[in-house]
XYZ file of C-alpha atoms in Angstrom:
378
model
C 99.402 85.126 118.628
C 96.025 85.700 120.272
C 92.669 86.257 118.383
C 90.795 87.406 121.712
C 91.054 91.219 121.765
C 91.705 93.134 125.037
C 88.877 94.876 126.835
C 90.542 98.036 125.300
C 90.724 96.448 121.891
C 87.231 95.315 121.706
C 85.897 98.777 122.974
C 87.806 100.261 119.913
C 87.024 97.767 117.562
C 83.294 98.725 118.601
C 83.593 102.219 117.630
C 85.723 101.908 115.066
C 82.573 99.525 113.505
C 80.208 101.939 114.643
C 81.427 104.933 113.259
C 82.173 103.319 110.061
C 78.798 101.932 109.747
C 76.589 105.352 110.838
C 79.416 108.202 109.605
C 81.151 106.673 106.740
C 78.900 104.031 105.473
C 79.671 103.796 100.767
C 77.125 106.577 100.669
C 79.212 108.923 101.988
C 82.050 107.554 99.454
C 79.446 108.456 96.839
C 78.591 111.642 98.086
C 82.415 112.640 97.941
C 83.170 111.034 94.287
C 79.739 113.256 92.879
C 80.872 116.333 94.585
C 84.588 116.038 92.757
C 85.726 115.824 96.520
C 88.925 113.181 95.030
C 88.949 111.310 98.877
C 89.077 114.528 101.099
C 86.960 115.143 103.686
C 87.896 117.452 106.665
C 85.194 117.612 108.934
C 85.153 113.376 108.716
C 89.040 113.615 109.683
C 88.590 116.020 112.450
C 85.699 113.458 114.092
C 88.456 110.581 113.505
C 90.801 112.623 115.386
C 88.380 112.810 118.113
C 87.855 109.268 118.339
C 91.881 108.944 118.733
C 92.388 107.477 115.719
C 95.349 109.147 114.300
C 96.920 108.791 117.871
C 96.726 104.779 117.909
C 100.324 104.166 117.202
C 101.512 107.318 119.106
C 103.323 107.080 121.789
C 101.454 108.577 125.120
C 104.722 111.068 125.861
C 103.891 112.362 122.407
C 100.131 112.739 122.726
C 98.934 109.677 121.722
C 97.473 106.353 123.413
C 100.085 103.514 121.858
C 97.653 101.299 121.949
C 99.826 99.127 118.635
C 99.124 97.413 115.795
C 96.436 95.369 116.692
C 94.464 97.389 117.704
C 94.982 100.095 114.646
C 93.704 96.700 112.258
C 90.554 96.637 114.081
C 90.281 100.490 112.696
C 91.772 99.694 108.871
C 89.203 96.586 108.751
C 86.299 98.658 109.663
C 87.332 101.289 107.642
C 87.651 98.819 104.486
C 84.329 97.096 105.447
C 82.738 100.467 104.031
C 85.746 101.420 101.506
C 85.851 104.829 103.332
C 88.189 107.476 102.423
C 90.556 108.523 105.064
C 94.382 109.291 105.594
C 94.832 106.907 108.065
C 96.999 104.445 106.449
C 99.141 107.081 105.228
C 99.452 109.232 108.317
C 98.485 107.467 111.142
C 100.166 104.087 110.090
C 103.263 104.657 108.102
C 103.691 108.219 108.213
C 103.798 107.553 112.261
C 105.766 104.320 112.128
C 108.361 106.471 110.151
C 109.161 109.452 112.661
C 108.532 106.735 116.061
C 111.282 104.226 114.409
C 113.744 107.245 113.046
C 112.639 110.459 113.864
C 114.959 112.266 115.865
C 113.525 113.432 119.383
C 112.805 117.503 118.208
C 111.120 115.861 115.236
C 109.041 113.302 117.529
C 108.148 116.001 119.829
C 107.383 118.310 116.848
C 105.049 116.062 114.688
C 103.659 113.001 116.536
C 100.932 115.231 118.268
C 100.223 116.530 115.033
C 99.161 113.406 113.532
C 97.658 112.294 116.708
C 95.182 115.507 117.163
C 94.861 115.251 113.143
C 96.258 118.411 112.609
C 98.224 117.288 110.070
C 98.519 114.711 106.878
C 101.192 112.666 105.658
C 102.125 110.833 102.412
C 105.407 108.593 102.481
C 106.434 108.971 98.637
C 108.743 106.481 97.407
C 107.674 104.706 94.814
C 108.790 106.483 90.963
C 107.169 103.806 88.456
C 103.702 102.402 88.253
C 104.988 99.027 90.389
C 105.507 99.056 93.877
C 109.612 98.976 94.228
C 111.231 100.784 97.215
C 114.310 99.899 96.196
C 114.462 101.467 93.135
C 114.785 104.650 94.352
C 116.471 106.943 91.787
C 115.466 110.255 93.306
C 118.844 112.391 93.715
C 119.435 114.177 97.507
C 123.042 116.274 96.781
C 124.734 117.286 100.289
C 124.545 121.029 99.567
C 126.011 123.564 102.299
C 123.908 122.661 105.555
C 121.414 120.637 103.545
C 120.603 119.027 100.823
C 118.927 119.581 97.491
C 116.172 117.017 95.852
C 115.434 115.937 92.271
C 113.681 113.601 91.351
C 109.675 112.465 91.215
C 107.011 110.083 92.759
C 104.519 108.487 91.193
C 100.795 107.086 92.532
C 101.732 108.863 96.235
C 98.387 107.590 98.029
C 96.890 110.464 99.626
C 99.749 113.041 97.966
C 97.205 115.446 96.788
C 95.611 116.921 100.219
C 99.171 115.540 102.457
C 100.373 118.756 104.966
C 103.859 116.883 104.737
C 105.621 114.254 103.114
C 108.502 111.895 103.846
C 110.331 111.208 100.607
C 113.126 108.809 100.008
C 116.085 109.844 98.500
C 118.962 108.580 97.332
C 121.943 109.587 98.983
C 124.547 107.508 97.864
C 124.701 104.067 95.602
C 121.934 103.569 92.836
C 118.504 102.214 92.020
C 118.099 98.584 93.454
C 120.960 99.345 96.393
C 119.044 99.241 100.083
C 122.613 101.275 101.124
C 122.130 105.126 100.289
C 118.554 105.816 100.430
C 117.659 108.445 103.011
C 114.263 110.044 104.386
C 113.787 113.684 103.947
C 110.761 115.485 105.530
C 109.248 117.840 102.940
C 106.232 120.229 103.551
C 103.636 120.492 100.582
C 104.517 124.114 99.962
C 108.441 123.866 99.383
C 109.832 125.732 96.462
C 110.683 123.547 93.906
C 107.840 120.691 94.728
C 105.137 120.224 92.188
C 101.964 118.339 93.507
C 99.478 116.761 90.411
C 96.440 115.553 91.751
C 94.909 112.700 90.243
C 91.387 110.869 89.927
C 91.647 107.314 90.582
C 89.633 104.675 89.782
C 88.653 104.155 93.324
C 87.913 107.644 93.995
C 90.099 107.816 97.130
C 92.327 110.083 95.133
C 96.544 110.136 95.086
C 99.181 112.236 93.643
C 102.509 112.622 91.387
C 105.212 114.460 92.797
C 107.929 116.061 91.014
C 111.063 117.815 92.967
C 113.009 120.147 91.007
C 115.934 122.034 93.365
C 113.819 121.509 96.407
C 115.836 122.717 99.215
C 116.101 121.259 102.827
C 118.171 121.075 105.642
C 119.796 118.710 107.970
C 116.867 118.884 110.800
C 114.477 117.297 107.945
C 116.840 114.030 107.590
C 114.575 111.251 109.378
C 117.106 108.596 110.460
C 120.690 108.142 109.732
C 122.071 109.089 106.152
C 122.234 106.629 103.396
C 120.569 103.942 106.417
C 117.198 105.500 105.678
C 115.952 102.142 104.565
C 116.115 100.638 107.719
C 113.526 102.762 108.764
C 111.549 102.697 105.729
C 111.092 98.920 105.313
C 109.919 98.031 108.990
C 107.377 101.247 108.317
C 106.031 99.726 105.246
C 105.500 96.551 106.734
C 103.043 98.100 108.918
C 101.665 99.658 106.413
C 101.408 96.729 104.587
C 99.412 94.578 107.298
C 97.006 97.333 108.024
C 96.243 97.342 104.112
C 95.955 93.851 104.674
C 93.417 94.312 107.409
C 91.478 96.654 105.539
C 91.338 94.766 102.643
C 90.082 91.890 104.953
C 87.437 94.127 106.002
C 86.293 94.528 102.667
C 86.197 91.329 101.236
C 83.693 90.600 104.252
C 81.464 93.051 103.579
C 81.505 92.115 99.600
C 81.189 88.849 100.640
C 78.014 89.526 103.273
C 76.485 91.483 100.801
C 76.533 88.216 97.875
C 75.556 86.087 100.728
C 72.401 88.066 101.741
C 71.799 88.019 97.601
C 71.732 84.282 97.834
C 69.516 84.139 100.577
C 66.853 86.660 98.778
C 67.455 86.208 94.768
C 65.249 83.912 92.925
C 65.444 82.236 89.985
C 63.468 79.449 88.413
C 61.404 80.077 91.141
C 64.059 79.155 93.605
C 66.557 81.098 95.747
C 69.789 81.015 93.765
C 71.453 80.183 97.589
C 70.154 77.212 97.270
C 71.869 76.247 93.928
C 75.271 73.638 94.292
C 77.510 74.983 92.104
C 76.879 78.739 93.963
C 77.373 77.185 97.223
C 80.692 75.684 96.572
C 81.850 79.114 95.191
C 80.291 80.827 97.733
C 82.498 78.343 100.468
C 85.635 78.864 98.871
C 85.471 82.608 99.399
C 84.605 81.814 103.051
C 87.619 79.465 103.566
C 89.792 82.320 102.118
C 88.189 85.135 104.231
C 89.108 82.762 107.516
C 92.722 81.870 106.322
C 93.234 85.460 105.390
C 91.931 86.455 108.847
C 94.466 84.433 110.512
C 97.150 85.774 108.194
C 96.848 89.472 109.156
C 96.104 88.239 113.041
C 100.028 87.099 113.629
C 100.960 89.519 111.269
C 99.245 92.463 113.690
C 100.406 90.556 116.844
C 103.816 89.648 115.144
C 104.527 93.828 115.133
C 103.129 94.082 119.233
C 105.504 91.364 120.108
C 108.568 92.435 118.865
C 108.922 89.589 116.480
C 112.280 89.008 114.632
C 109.592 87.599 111.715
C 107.460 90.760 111.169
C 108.965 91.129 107.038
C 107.595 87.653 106.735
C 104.167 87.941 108.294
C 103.872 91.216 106.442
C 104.185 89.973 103.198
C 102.741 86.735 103.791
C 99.494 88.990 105.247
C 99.395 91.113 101.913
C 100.113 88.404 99.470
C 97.001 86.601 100.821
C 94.748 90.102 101.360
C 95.504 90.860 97.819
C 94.519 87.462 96.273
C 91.332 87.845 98.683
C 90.317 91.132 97.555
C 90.784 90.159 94.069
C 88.494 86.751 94.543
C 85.732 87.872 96.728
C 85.255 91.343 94.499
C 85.212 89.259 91.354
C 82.255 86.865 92.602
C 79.930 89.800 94.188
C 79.900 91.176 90.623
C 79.295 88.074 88.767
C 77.088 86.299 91.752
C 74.603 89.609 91.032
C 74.343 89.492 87.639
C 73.129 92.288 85.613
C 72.894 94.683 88.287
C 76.393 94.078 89.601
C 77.251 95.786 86.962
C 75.680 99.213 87.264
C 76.809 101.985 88.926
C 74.224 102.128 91.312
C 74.983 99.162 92.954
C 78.042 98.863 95.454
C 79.936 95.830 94.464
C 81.485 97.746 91.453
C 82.346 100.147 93.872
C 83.986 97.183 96.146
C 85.704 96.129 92.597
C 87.407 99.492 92.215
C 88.624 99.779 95.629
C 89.611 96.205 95.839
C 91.952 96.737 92.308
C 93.959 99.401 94.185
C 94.273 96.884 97.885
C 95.979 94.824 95.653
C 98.420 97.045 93.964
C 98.849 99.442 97.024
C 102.116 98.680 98.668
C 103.003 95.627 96.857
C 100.448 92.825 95.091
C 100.183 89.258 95.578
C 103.347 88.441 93.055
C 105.434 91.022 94.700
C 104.878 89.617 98.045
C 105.059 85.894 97.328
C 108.778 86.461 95.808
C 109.713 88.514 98.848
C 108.752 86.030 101.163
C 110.712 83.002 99.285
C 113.885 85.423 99.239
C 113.165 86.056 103.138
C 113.131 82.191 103.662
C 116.144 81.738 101.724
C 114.659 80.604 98.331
């Protein structure tokens, strides 16, 4: 593990800071909650596109630059230092990592320029209760002539409501709680039989509930092998999981810049409440976490780049620590500004709300911590 970027790395990191900073600084997530906009914003995903974005992970043969994981973190942690609103985790991270690790070659040349010019958006539904469990997949997939017909529904599918395309999981064989039998299926928004609910949530980055009634597809929409879909699925998640990690990094730094300048400029008693022991130790303990937390998603980005036989481990260990973070350094911003901390007009509720659904998203602190004591044997 390295924490000195490349020259390339550093250049993107740059813009990726930039352009969060000047194009999608929390205004803009205000501007899009008032305006009943739920998270979508086209024109800011077409200027992501043309930064390359979406095309990070993407192989160059397939239109992208494959520049790997590290480098996409430096985008989710800018991203999160301004809670912005994109697909990016969705499409450009797991929705990628799903069709490069199983998609079949017509499907990688089909897609994997799509998502790398933005053309299109993804959503990876698998989840069916309100608790992250991708193993409890109960949705039905019934071998049907040349095809196969889903029933079944999602529940909370980040970025569901405005996806071009989803990859569903499906259970092909076994039952709920079996990894055997679950298989991908590549589903486009306007099949017959799927119902899309969009829903309002608390963060205002918006998500969806899917139900499939009859929904018809055929064998060229399989991603993977049959009933072996979850060894695609899991290593996809897990990079999903550290760039949610990385973004959630990226916002407990800002929350936690934003207290410190507060401390540095708030007076009370006629002194600067900075200067105050008791805020000072609380203030260091979020700093210590921030920097162990840092290191965490570091090997966990690197782990992915290097081929590491460890990557389920430094994915979970990554999220379990992002997501106990998120929920410390949110906590304090309100409670270090008082009174107006707790209006809507100031951003650290707004840091709050986003922060409740970093934790949750893909698996929360308990989740993680008991998956990486079964992956070390406990």
């Amino acid at each position: 593990m390295s924490f000195v970027l490349s020259e390339d790395q550093q250049m993107l990191r740059d813009t990726a800071m930039a352009f969060a900073r000047d194009e999608m600084p929390v205004t803009h997530l205000r501007e899009l909650r008032d305006g009943g906009a739920n998270g979508v914003d086209a024109e800011m995903r077409g200027k992501l596109a043309e930064l390359g974005f979406f095309g990070v992970l993407v192989p160059e043969e397939h239109d992208g630059v494959g520049l790997g994981m590290v480098a996409m973190g430096q985008i989710m942690e800018a991203q999160g230092r301004t809670i912005a609103a994109t697909p990016l985790l969705q499409t450009a991270v797991i929705g990628a990592s799903v069709l490069i690790l199983g998609g079949s070659e017509a499907q990688k040349a089909e897609w994997l320029p799509k998502i790398a010019s933005g053309e299109v958006t993804v959503a990876v539904a698998v989840d069916e209760g309100t608790h992250h469990a991708p193993l409890n997949v109960a949705t039905e997939a019934e071998r049907n002539g040349q095809g196969y017909t889903l029933n079944g529904a999602k529940r909370f599918v980040a970025d569901g409501h405005h996806a071009d395309i989803f990859i569903v999981a499906a259970r092909t064989f076994g039952e709920a709680g079996q990894a055997h039998g679950i298989s991908l299926f590549l589903v486009p928004n306007d099949a017959d039989g799927l119902s899309v609910q969009a829903l309002n949530t608390v963060d205002s980055h918006g998500a969806a509930h899917l139900t499939l009634e009859d929904v018809a597809v055929s064998e060229d929409h399989v991603v993977g092998a049959v009933d072996a879909g979850w060894e695609v699925l899991e290593p996809a998640l897990d990079r999903g999981r550290i760039a949610l990690a990385a973004e959630a990094l990226g916002s407990a730094q800002a929350a936690f810049d934003m207290t410190l300048e507060y401390m540095q400029t708030r007076k009370q008693f006629g002194q600067l409440i900075g200067s105050f022991q008791s805020l000072q130790h609380r203030a260091a303990k979020m700093f210590t976490e921030l920097e162990l937390t840092r290191s965490c998603v570091a090997a966990a980005l690197s782990g992915v780049d290097e081929n590491r036989n460890d990557v389920a481990e430094l994915a979970s260990l990554a999220k379990a620590r992002a997501s106990d973070l998120i929920h410390l350094v949110s906590n304090e911003t309100v409670q270090f500004h008082g009174g107006i901390g707790m209006t809507d007009a100031h951003d650290s509720g707004l840091y709050m709300k986003r922060a409740r659904v970093q934790e949750a998203l893909l698996g929360g602190a308990s989740y993680h911590r008991d998956r990486y004591a079964k992956l070390n044997g406990f």
